[in-house]
Amino acid sequence: MKSYIYLIIYKKKRYSFGFSPTYSYFCTLKIKLNRKSMENKNKFIALNYRLYVNGEQGKELMEETKADQPFQFITGFGITLDAFEKNVVNLEKGQDFSFSLEKEEAYGEYVDERVLDLDREMFCVDGRFDHEHIYVDAIVPLQNEDGNRFYGRIVEVGEEKVKVDLNHPLAGETLHFEGKVVENREATSEEVQQLIKHMTGGCSGCGGNCHGDCNSDCGSQCNCDCH
Protein backbone atom coordinates (compact mmCIF):
# COMPACT_ATOMS: atom_id res chain seq x y z
CA MET A 1 0.00 0.00 0.00
CA LYS A 2 1.26 3.41 -0.90
CA SER A 3 2.60 5.45 2.00
CA TYR A 4 1.85 9.15 2.35
CA ILE A 5 4.48 11.66 3.39
CA TYR A 6 3.36 15.25 3.35
CA LEU A 7 5.14 18.52 3.81
CA ILE A 8 2.33 20.59 5.25
CA ILE A 9 2.21 24.30 4.48
CA TYR A 10 -0.57 25.99 6.42
CA LYS A 11 -1.59 29.52 5.63
CA LYS A 12 -3.33 31.63 8.23
CA LYS A 13 -6.45 32.66 6.41
CA ARG A 14 -10.12 32.08 7.06
CA TYR A 15 -11.54 29.34 4.85
CA SER A 16 -15.14 28.27 4.53
CA PHE A 17 -15.23 25.19 2.36
CA GLY A 18 -18.15 23.20 1.09
CA PHE A 19 -17.59 20.07 -0.96
CA SER A 20 -19.08 19.90 -4.39
CA PRO A 21 -18.90 16.22 -5.36
CA THR A 22 -18.26 17.23 -8.94
CA TYR A 23 -14.86 18.66 -8.09
CA SER A 24 -11.54 17.04 -7.42
CA TYR A 25 -10.75 17.08 -3.70
CA PHE A 26 -7.02 16.93 -4.34
CA CYS A 27 -6.40 20.05 -6.45
CA THR A 28 -3.00 20.30 -8.12
CA LEU A 29 -3.72 23.65 -9.78
CA LYS A 30 -2.36 22.21 -13.02
CA ILE A 31 -4.53 22.56 -16.11
CA LYS A 32 -5.54 19.20 -17.47
CA LEU A 33 -4.70 19.81 -21.11
CA ASN A 34 -3.93 17.05 -23.56
CA ARG A 35 -4.05 16.72 -27.33
CA LYS A 36 -7.64 15.47 -27.32
CA SER A 37 -8.97 18.26 -25.11
CA MET A 38 -7.16 20.90 -27.18
CA GLU A 39 -8.62 19.53 -30.42
CA ASN A 40 -12.18 19.38 -29.06
CA LYS A 41 -14.34 22.41 -28.41
CA ASN A 42 -14.67 23.34 -24.76
CA LYS A 43 -18.26 23.58 -23.61
CA PHE A 44 -19.81 25.88 -21.04
CA ILE A 45 -22.31 23.84 -19.03
CA ALA A 46 -24.70 25.02 -16.35
CA LEU A 47 -27.04 22.65 -14.54
CA ASN A 48 -29.08 22.16 -11.41
CA TYR A 49 -28.74 18.86 -9.62
CA ARG A 50 -29.48 16.91 -6.49
CA LEU A 51 -26.90 14.49 -5.14
CA TYR A 52 -27.92 11.39 -3.19
CA VAL A 53 -25.94 8.62 -1.51
CA ASN A 54 -27.13 5.27 -0.22
CA GLY A 55 -28.43 5.58 3.34
CA GLU A 56 -29.91 3.11 5.81
CA GLN A 57 -33.43 4.20 4.85
CA GLY A 58 -32.77 4.48 1.12
CA LYS A 59 -31.25 7.35 -0.82
CA GLU A 60 -30.06 10.26 1.33
CA LEU A 61 -29.89 13.80 -0.07
CA MET A 62 -26.38 15.22 0.34
CA GLU A 63 -26.37 18.33 -1.81
CA GLU A 64 -28.74 20.38 -3.94
CA THR A 65 -28.04 23.42 -6.09
CA LYS A 66 -30.23 26.51 -5.89
CA ALA A 67 -32.41 27.21 -8.90
CA ASP A 68 -30.96 30.69 -9.31
CA GLN A 69 -27.38 29.48 -8.77
CA PRO A 70 -26.79 26.51 -11.09
CA PHE A 71 -23.50 24.65 -11.08
CA GLN A 72 -21.32 25.94 -13.95
CA PHE A 73 -18.11 24.64 -15.48
CA ILE A 74 -16.11 24.44 -18.69
CA THR A 75 -15.32 21.00 -20.08
CA GLY A 76 -11.90 19.69 -21.04
CA PHE A 77 -9.92 21.01 -18.08
CA GLY A 78 -10.39 18.23 -15.55
CA ILE A 79 -12.34 20.56 -13.27
CA THR A 80 -15.09 18.04 -12.62
CA LEU A 81 -14.96 14.31 -12.05
CA ASP A 82 -14.31 12.72 -15.44
CA ALA A 83 -17.31 10.41 -15.14
CA PHE A 84 -19.59 13.31 -14.20
CA GLU A 85 -18.48 15.32 -17.23
CA LYS A 86 -18.96 12.36 -19.57
CA ASN A 87 -22.54 11.93 -18.38
CA VAL A 88 -23.59 15.54 -19.02
CA VAL A 89 -21.36 16.85 -21.83
CA ASN A 90 -23.67 15.77 -24.65
CA LEU A 91 -26.97 16.63 -22.97
CA GLU A 92 -29.05 19.42 -24.48
CA LYS A 93 -30.33 22.55 -22.78
CA GLY A 94 -33.52 21.74 -20.88
CA GLN A 95 -32.83 18.01 -20.75
CA ASP A 96 -33.37 16.10 -17.50
CA PHE A 97 -30.77 13.60 -16.32
CA SER A 98 -30.38 10.84 -13.78
CA PHE A 99 -27.23 8.75 -13.40
CA SER A 100 -25.04 7.12 -10.78
CA LEU A 101 -21.28 7.07 -10.30
CA GLU A 102 -19.79 4.06 -8.56
CA LYS A 103 -17.16 4.84 -5.96
CA GLU A 104 -14.45 3.78 -8.41
CA GLU A 105 -15.62 6.57 -10.74
CA ALA A 106 -15.96 9.07 -7.91
CA TYR A 107 -13.69 9.21 -4.85
CA GLY A 108 -12.70 5.59 -4.41
CA GLU A 109 -12.60 3.61 -1.21
CA TYR A 110 -12.15 5.17 2.19
CA VAL A 111 -8.47 4.61 3.01
CA ASP A 112 -7.49 4.44 6.68
CA GLU A 113 -3.88 5.31 5.83
CA ARG A 114 -5.04 8.77 4.72
CA VAL A 115 -5.86 9.65 8.31
CA LEU A 116 -2.62 11.18 9.59
CA ASP A 117 -1.28 12.34 12.94
CA LEU A 118 0.54 15.59 12.23
CA ASP A 119 2.70 17.57 14.62
CA ARG A 120 0.71 20.24 16.38
CA GLU A 121 3.46 22.76 15.72
CA MET A 122 2.65 22.65 11.99
CA PHE A 123 -0.47 24.63 12.78
CA CYS A 124 1.22 27.33 14.82
CA VAL A 125 1.29 30.92 13.64
CA ASP A 126 3.81 33.29 15.21
CA GLY A 127 4.62 30.65 17.79
CA ARG A 128 1.02 30.08 18.85
CA PHE A 129 -1.40 27.32 17.93
CA ASP A 130 -4.09 28.63 15.60
CA HIS A 131 -7.20 27.76 17.63
CA GLU A 132 -9.31 30.04 15.44
CA HIS A 133 -8.96 27.79 12.42
CA ILE A 134 -7.84 24.40 13.73
CA TYR A 135 -10.68 22.63 15.49
CA VAL A 136 -12.64 19.38 15.08
CA ASP A 137 -14.43 19.19 11.70
CA ALA A 138 -12.64 22.26 10.34
CA ILE A 139 -11.49 21.95 6.71
CA VAL A 140 -7.97 23.22 6.14
CA PRO A 141 -5.87 23.70 2.99
CA LEU A 142 -2.68 21.65 2.86
CA GLN A 143 0.20 21.24 0.43
CA ASN A 144 2.56 18.34 -0.08
CA GLU A 145 6.20 18.27 -1.12
CA ASP A 146 5.23 18.16 -4.80
CA GLY A 147 3.34 21.41 -4.52
CA ASN A 148 -0.07 19.74 -4.87
CA ARG A 149 -2.82 21.37 -2.85
CA PHE A 150 -5.67 19.54 -1.19
CA TYR A 151 -7.89 19.70 1.86
CA GLY A 152 -8.05 17.83 5.12
CA ARG A 153 -10.70 17.56 7.82
CA ILE A 154 -9.56 17.96 11.42
CA VAL A 155 -10.60 14.84 13.34
CA GLU A 156 -8.91 15.41 16.68
CA VAL A 157 -6.73 18.07 18.30
CA GLY A 158 -4.35 16.68 20.91
CA GLU A 159 -1.62 18.13 23.06
CA GLU A 160 1.12 17.02 20.65
CA LYS A 161 -0.64 15.82 17.48
CA VAL A 162 -3.48 16.90 15.22
CA LYS A 163 -5.35 14.07 13.48
CA VAL A 164 -6.28 15.00 9.91
CA ASP A 165 -8.45 12.97 7.53
CA LEU A 166 -7.35 13.39 3.89
CA ASN A 167 -10.13 11.22 2.48
CA HIS A 168 -12.78 12.99 0.48
CA PRO A 169 -15.98 13.31 2.56
CA LEU A 170 -17.72 11.14 -0.04
CA ALA A 171 -15.02 8.46 -0.27
CA GLY A 172 -16.54 4.99 -0.37
CA GLU A 173 -19.91 6.29 -1.59
CA THR A 174 -21.87 5.64 -4.76
CA LEU A 175 -23.13 9.02 -6.01
CA HIS A 176 -26.61 9.39 -7.50
CA PHE A 177 -27.32 12.57 -9.50
CA GLU A 178 -30.67 13.89 -10.67
CA GLY A 179 -31.16 17.23 -12.34
CA LYS A 180 -31.69 19.38 -15.41
CA VAL A 181 -29.38 21.11 -17.88
CA VAL A 182 -29.74 24.89 -17.77
CA GLU A 183 -27.16 25.67 -20.48
CA ASN A 184 -24.88 23.71 -22.79
CA ARG A 185 -23.01 25.68 -25.44
CA GLU A 186 -19.56 26.22 -26.82
CA ALA A 187 -17.44 28.20 -24.37
CA THR A 188 -16.20 31.53 -25.65
CA SER A 189 -12.50 32.13 -26.05
CA GLU A 190 -12.74 34.80 -23.35
CA GLU A 191 -14.25 32.32 -20.88
CA VAL A 192 -11.57 29.74 -21.65
CA GLN A 193 -8.73 32.24 -21.31
CA GLN A 194 -10.15 33.57 -18.05
CA LEU A 195 -10.34 30.04 -16.67
CA ILE A 196 -6.75 29.31 -17.74
CA LYS A 197 -5.60 32.51 -16.08
CA HIS A 198 -7.17 31.65 -12.77
CA MET A 199 -6.11 28.00 -12.84
CA THR A 200 -2.49 29.02 -13.35
CA GLY A 201 -2.28 31.66 -10.70
CA GLY A 202 -5.48 33.47 -9.89
CA CYS A 203 -7.16 30.80 -7.82
CA SER A 204 -5.73 29.30 -4.66
CA GLY A 205 -7.45 25.97 -5.03
CA CYS A 206 -10.68 24.66 -6.52
CA GLY A 207 -11.24 21.71 -4.35
CA GLY A 208 -14.57 21.21 -2.78
CA ASN A 209 -17.29 23.41 -3.98
CA CYS A 210 -15.62 25.61 -6.44
CA HIS A 211 -18.91 26.43 -7.03
CA GLY A 212 -18.35 27.96 -3.66
CA ASP A 213 -14.85 27.58 -2.51
CA CYS A 214 -11.81 29.27 -4.01
CA ASN A 215 -10.22 32.12 -2.23
CA SER A 216 -9.91 34.49 -5.12
CA ASP A 217 -12.05 35.48 -8.08
CA CYS A 218 -12.24 32.40 -10.28
CA GLY A 219 -14.64 33.88 -12.77
CA SER A 220 -18.28 33.15 -13.48
CA GLN A 221 -17.56 29.92 -15.31
CA CYS A 222 -16.35 28.40 -12.07
CA ASN A 223 -19.44 29.67 -10.23
CA CYS A 224 -17.30 30.61 -7.27
CA ASP A 225 -18.32 32.64 -4.27
CA CYS A 226 -14.66 33.58 -4.23
CA HIS A 227 -15.26 32.09 -3.45
mmCIF file of C-alpha atoms in Angstrom:
data_model
loop_
_atom_site.group_PDB
_atom_site.id
_atom_site.type_symbol
_atom_site.label_atom_id
_atom_site.label_comp_id
_atom_site.label_asym_id
_atom_site.label_seq_id
_atom_site.Cartn_x
_atom_site.Cartn_y
_atom_site.Cartn_z
ATOM 1 C CA MET A 1 0.000 0.000 0.000
ATOM 2 C CA LYS A 2 1.262 3.412 -0.896
ATOM 3 C CA SER A 3 2.596 5.452 1.997
ATOM 4 C CA TYR A 4 1.852 9.146 2.353
ATOM 5 C CA ILE A 5 4.485 11.658 3.387
ATOM 6 C CA TYR A 6 3.361 15.248 3.351
ATOM 7 C CA LEU A 7 5.144 18.522 3.812
ATOM 8 C CA ILE A 8 2.330 20.590 5.250
ATOM 9 C CA ILE A 9 2.213 24.296 4.479
ATOM 10 C CA TYR A 10 -0.569 25.989 6.420
ATOM 11 C CA LYS A 11 -1.588 29.522 5.626
ATOM 12 C CA LYS A 12 -3.326 31.629 8.226
ATOM 13 C CA LYS A 13 -6.448 32.658 6.413
ATOM 14 C CA ARG A 14 -10.124 32.079 7.059
ATOM 15 C CA TYR A 15 -11.539 29.336 4.855
ATOM 16 C CA SER A 16 -15.139 28.267 4.530
ATOM 17 C CA PHE A 17 -15.234 25.192 2.362
ATOM 18 C CA GLY A 18 -18.149 23.202 1.092
ATOM 19 C CA PHE A 19 -17.594 20.074 -0.957
ATOM 20 C CA SER A 20 -19.084 19.899 -4.386
ATOM 21 C CA PRO A 21 -18.900 16.219 -5.359
ATOM 22 C CA THR A 22 -18.256 17.226 -8.943
ATOM 23 C CA TYR A 23 -14.857 18.662 -8.087
ATOM 24 C CA SER A 24 -11.537 17.038 -7.425
ATOM 25 C CA TYR A 25 -10.751 17.085 -3.697
ATOM 26 C CA PHE A 26 -7.017 16.935 -4.342
ATOM 27 C CA CYS A 27 -6.396 20.051 -6.447
ATOM 28 C CA THR A 28 -3.005 20.301 -8.119
ATOM 29 C CA LEU A 29 -3.719 23.648 -9.784
ATOM 30 C CA LYS A 30 -2.360 22.212 -13.023
ATOM 31 C CA ILE A 31 -4.527 22.565 -16.108
ATOM 32 C CA LYS A 32 -5.541 19.203 -17.474
ATOM 33 C CA LEU A 33 -4.702 19.807 -21.105
ATOM 34 C CA ASN A 34 -3.927 17.046 -23.559
ATOM 35 C CA ARG A 35 -4.046 16.716 -27.326
ATOM 36 C CA LYS A 36 -7.636 15.468 -27.316
ATOM 37 C CA SER A 37 -8.965 18.264 -25.106
ATOM 38 C CA MET A 38 -7.163 20.901 -27.177
ATOM 39 C CA GLU A 39 -8.618 19.532 -30.420
ATOM 40 C CA ASN A 40 -12.182 19.384 -29.059
ATOM 41 C CA LYS A 41 -14.341 22.410 -28.413
ATOM 42 C CA ASN A 42 -14.670 23.342 -24.757
ATOM 43 C CA LYS A 43 -18.264 23.576 -23.608
ATOM 44 C CA PHE A 44 -19.813 25.877 -21.042
ATOM 45 C CA ILE A 45 -22.309 23.835 -19.027
ATOM 46 C CA ALA A 46 -24.703 25.018 -16.349
ATOM 47 C CA LEU A 47 -27.035 22.653 -14.543
ATOM 48 C CA ASN A 48 -29.077 22.163 -11.413
ATOM 49 C CA TYR A 49 -28.745 18.859 -9.625
ATOM 50 C CA ARG A 50 -29.485 16.907 -6.494
ATOM 51 C CA LEU A 51 -26.903 14.493 -5.135
ATOM 52 C CA TYR A 52 -27.918 11.393 -3.192
ATOM 53 C CA VAL A 53 -25.938 8.623 -1.509
ATOM 54 C CA ASN A 54 -27.127 5.270 -0.216
ATOM 55 C CA GLY A 55 -28.429 5.576 3.343
ATOM 56 C CA GLU A 56 -29.909 3.107 5.812
ATOM 57 C CA GLN A 57 -33.429 4.198 4.848
ATOM 58 C CA GLY A 58 -32.767 4.476 1.118
ATOM 59 C CA LYS A 59 -31.253 7.350 -0.817
ATOM 60 C CA GLU A 60 -30.065 10.260 1.334
ATOM 61 C CA LEU A 61 -29.886 13.803 -0.066
ATOM 62 C CA MET A 62 -26.379 15.220 0.341
ATOM 63 C CA GLU A 63 -26.372 18.332 -1.813
ATOM 64 C CA GLU A 64 -28.745 20.380 -3.944
ATOM 65 C CA THR A 65 -28.041 23.420 -6.088
ATOM 66 C CA LYS A 66 -30.227 26.505 -5.895
ATOM 67 C CA ALA A 67 -32.414 27.210 -8.900
ATOM 68 C CA ASP A 68 -30.958 30.687 -9.309
ATOM 69 C CA GLN A 69 -27.380 29.477 -8.767
ATOM 70 C CA PRO A 70 -26.786 26.511 -11.086
ATOM 71 C CA PHE A 71 -23.500 24.647 -11.080
ATOM 72 C CA GLN A 72 -21.325 25.942 -13.951
ATOM 73 C CA PHE A 73 -18.107 24.645 -15.476
ATOM 74 C CA ILE A 74 -16.107 24.440 -18.693
ATOM 75 C CA THR A 75 -15.325 21.003 -20.083
ATOM 76 C CA GLY A 76 -11.904 19.691 -21.044
ATOM 77 C CA PHE A 77 -9.919 21.010 -18.085
ATOM 78 C CA GLY A 78 -10.388 18.232 -15.548
ATOM 79 C CA ILE A 79 -12.343 20.558 -13.272
ATOM 80 C CA THR A 80 -15.094 18.040 -12.622
ATOM 81 C CA LEU A 81 -14.964 14.313 -12.047
ATOM 82 C CA ASP A 82 -14.312 12.720 -15.443
ATOM 83 C CA ALA A 83 -17.312 10.408 -15.140
ATOM 84 C CA PHE A 84 -19.591 13.307 -14.205
ATOM 85 C CA GLU A 85 -18.475 15.318 -17.229
ATOM 86 C CA LYS A 86 -18.958 12.358 -19.574
ATOM 87 C CA ASN A 87 -22.545 11.929 -18.376
ATOM 88 C CA VAL A 88 -23.586 15.544 -19.019
ATOM 89 C CA VAL A 89 -21.358 16.845 -21.827
ATOM 90 C CA ASN A 90 -23.674 15.771 -24.652
ATOM 91 C CA LEU A 91 -26.970 16.626 -22.971
ATOM 92 C CA GLU A 92 -29.048 19.423 -24.476
ATOM 93 C CA LYS A 93 -30.330 22.546 -22.777
ATOM 94 C CA GLY A 94 -33.518 21.743 -20.876
ATOM 95 C CA GLN A 95 -32.831 18.007 -20.752
ATOM 96 C CA ASP A 96 -33.373 16.096 -17.503
ATOM 97 C CA PHE A 97 -30.772 13.603 -16.321
ATOM 98 C CA SER A 98 -30.382 10.839 -13.783
ATOM 99 C CA PHE A 99 -27.234 8.746 -13.395
ATOM 100 C CA SER A 100 -25.040 7.120 -10.782
ATOM 101 C CA LEU A 101 -21.278 7.066 -10.303
ATOM 102 C CA GLU A 102 -19.792 4.058 -8.564
ATOM 103 C CA LYS A 103 -17.162 4.842 -5.964
ATOM 104 C CA GLU A 104 -14.450 3.784 -8.412
ATOM 105 C CA GLU A 105 -15.625 6.572 -10.736
ATOM 106 C CA ALA A 106 -15.957 9.074 -7.913
ATOM 107 C CA TYR A 107 -13.685 9.206 -4.854
ATOM 108 C CA GLY A 108 -12.700 5.586 -4.412
ATOM 109 C CA GLU A 109 -12.595 3.610 -1.212
ATOM 110 C CA TYR A 110 -12.155 5.168 2.192
ATOM 111 C CA VAL A 111 -8.468 4.609 3.012
ATOM 112 C CA ASP A 112 -7.486 4.436 6.677
ATOM 113 C CA GLU A 113 -3.880 5.315 5.829
ATOM 114 C CA ARG A 114 -5.044 8.767 4.724
ATOM 115 C CA VAL A 115 -5.857 9.654 8.312
ATOM 116 C CA LEU A 116 -2.620 11.183 9.588
ATOM 117 C CA ASP A 117 -1.280 12.345 12.945
ATOM 118 C CA LEU A 118 0.536 15.588 12.234
ATOM 119 C CA ASP A 119 2.701 17.571 14.619
ATOM 120 C CA ARG A 120 0.707 20.239 16.380
ATOM 121 C CA GLU A 121 3.463 22.758 15.716
ATOM 122 C CA MET A 122 2.649 22.651 11.994
ATOM 123 C CA PHE A 123 -0.468 24.630 12.779
ATOM 124 C CA CYS A 124 1.218 27.330 14.821
ATOM 125 C CA VAL A 125 1.293 30.922 13.642
ATOM 126 C CA ASP A 126 3.811 33.294 15.213
ATOM 127 C CA GLY A 127 4.623 30.647 17.793
ATOM 128 C CA ARG A 128 1.020 30.079 18.853
ATOM 129 C CA PHE A 129 -1.404 27.321 17.931
ATOM 130 C CA ASP A 130 -4.091 28.634 15.604
ATOM 131 C CA HIS A 131 -7.199 27.765 17.627
ATOM 132 C CA GLU A 132 -9.308 30.039 15.444
ATOM 133 C CA HIS A 133 -8.962 27.788 12.415
ATOM 134 C CA ILE A 134 -7.836 24.404 13.729
ATOM 135 C CA TYR A 135 -10.678 22.625 15.495
ATOM 136 C CA VAL A 136 -12.638 19.382 15.082
ATOM 137 C CA ASP A 137 -14.433 19.186 11.698
ATOM 138 C CA ALA A 138 -12.644 22.258 10.341
ATOM 139 C CA ILE A 139 -11.494 21.954 6.708
ATOM 140 C CA VAL A 140 -7.970 23.221 6.142
ATOM 141 C CA PRO A 141 -5.869 23.697 2.993
ATOM 142 C CA LEU A 142 -2.681 21.648 2.856
ATOM 143 C CA GLN A 143 0.197 21.240 0.429
ATOM 144 C CA ASN A 144 2.561 18.338 -0.083
ATOM 145 C CA GLU A 145 6.201 18.266 -1.119
ATOM 146 C CA ASP A 146 5.228 18.158 -4.800
ATOM 147 C CA GLY A 147 3.337 21.412 -4.522
ATOM 148 C CA ASN A 148 -0.071 19.736 -4.875
ATOM 149 C CA ARG A 149 -2.822 21.374 -2.854
ATOM 150 C CA PHE A 150 -5.674 19.541 -1.191
ATOM 151 C CA TYR A 151 -7.891 19.699 1.855
ATOM 152 C CA GLY A 152 -8.053 17.828 5.122
ATOM 153 C CA ARG A 153 -10.695 17.563 7.823
ATOM 154 C CA ILE A 154 -9.563 17.964 11.422
ATOM 155 C CA VAL A 155 -10.601 14.844 13.335
ATOM 156 C CA GLU A 156 -8.913 15.409 16.680
ATOM 157 C CA VAL A 157 -6.731 18.072 18.302
ATOM 158 C CA GLY A 158 -4.353 16.683 20.909
ATOM 159 C CA GLU A 159 -1.617 18.133 23.063
ATOM 160 C CA GLU A 160 1.116 17.019 20.647
ATOM 161 C CA LYS A 161 -0.645 15.818 17.484
ATOM 162 C CA VAL A 162 -3.485 16.901 15.225
ATOM 163 C CA LYS A 163 -5.346 14.068 13.485
ATOM 164 C CA VAL A 164 -6.280 15.003 9.915
ATOM 165 C CA ASP A 165 -8.454 12.973 7.531
ATOM 166 C CA LEU A 166 -7.351 13.388 3.895
ATOM 167 C CA ASN A 167 -10.126 11.219 2.480
ATOM 168 C CA HIS A 168 -12.781 12.994 0.483
ATOM 169 C CA PRO A 169 -15.977 13.309 2.558
ATOM 170 C CA LEU A 170 -17.720 11.141 -0.044
ATOM 171 C CA ALA A 171 -15.016 8.460 -0.270
ATOM 172 C CA GLY A 172 -16.541 4.994 -0.367
ATOM 173 C CA GLU A 173 -19.911 6.287 -1.593
ATOM 174 C CA THR A 174 -21.873 5.644 -4.765
ATOM 175 C CA LEU A 175 -23.129 9.019 -6.013
ATOM 176 C CA HIS A 176 -26.608 9.394 -7.503
ATOM 177 C CA PHE A 177 -27.315 12.565 -9.503
ATOM 178 C CA GLU A 178 -30.671 13.890 -10.671
ATOM 179 C CA GLY A 179 -31.157 17.228 -12.343
ATOM 180 C CA LYS A 180 -31.688 19.377 -15.411
ATOM 181 C CA VAL A 181 -29.375 21.108 -17.878
ATOM 182 C CA VAL A 182 -29.738 24.894 -17.768
ATOM 183 C CA GLU A 183 -27.158 25.673 -20.477
ATOM 184 C CA ASN A 184 -24.878 23.713 -22.787
ATOM 185 C CA ARG A 185 -23.009 25.676 -25.436
ATOM 186 C CA GLU A 186 -19.558 26.218 -26.815
ATOM 187 C CA ALA A 187 -17.437 28.202 -24.372
ATOM 188 C CA THR A 188 -16.204 31.529 -25.653
ATOM 189 C CA SER A 189 -12.497 32.131 -26.049
ATOM 190 C CA GLU A 190 -12.742 34.798 -23.354
ATOM 191 C CA GLU A 191 -14.247 32.319 -20.883
ATOM 192 C CA VAL A 192 -11.570 29.741 -21.652
ATOM 193 C CA GLN A 193 -8.734 32.243 -21.313
ATOM 194 C CA GLN A 194 -10.148 33.565 -18.054
ATOM 195 C CA LEU A 195 -10.335 30.036 -16.674
ATOM 196 C CA ILE A 196 -6.746 29.306 -17.744
ATOM 197 C CA LYS A 197 -5.602 32.512 -16.083
ATOM 198 C CA HIS A 198 -7.172 31.652 -12.768
ATOM 199 C CA MET A 199 -6.112 28.000 -12.839
ATOM 200 C CA THR A 200 -2.488 29.018 -13.353
ATOM 201 C CA GLY A 201 -2.278 31.660 -10.701
ATOM 202 C CA GLY A 202 -5.475 33.471 -9.889
ATOM 203 C CA CYS A 203 -7.157 30.799 -7.821
ATOM 204 C CA SER A 204 -5.733 29.298 -4.659
ATOM 205 C CA GLY A 205 -7.446 25.968 -5.034
ATOM 206 C CA CYS A 206 -10.682 24.663 -6.521
ATOM 207 C CA GLY A 207 -11.243 21.710 -4.352
ATOM 208 C CA GLY A 208 -14.567 21.209 -2.775
ATOM 209 C CA ASN A 209 -17.293 23.410 -3.982
ATOM 210 C CA CYS A 210 -15.624 25.612 -6.444
ATOM 211 C CA HIS A 211 -18.912 26.428 -7.025
ATOM 212 C CA GLY A 212 -18.350 27.964 -3.656
ATOM 213 C CA ASP A 213 -14.852 27.581 -2.510
ATOM 214 C CA CYS A 214 -11.814 29.266 -4.012
ATOM 215 C CA ASN A 215 -10.216 32.118 -2.230
ATOM 216 C CA SER A 216 -9.910 34.488 -5.119
ATOM 217 C CA ASP A 217 -12.046 35.479 -8.076
ATOM 218 C CA CYS A 218 -12.240 32.404 -10.279
ATOM 219 C CA GLY A 219 -14.637 33.878 -12.769
ATOM 220 C CA SER A 220 -18.278 33.154 -13.484
ATOM 221 C CA GLN A 221 -17.562 29.920 -15.314
ATOM 222 C CA CYS A 222 -16.350 28.405 -12.068
ATOM 223 C CA ASN A 223 -19.441 29.666 -10.229
ATOM 224 C CA CYS A 224 -17.297 30.607 -7.265
ATOM 225 C CA ASP A 225 -18.322 32.643 -4.275
ATOM 226 C CA CYS A 226 -14.658 33.585 -4.232
ATOM 227 C CA HIS A 227 -15.258 32.086 -3.447
#
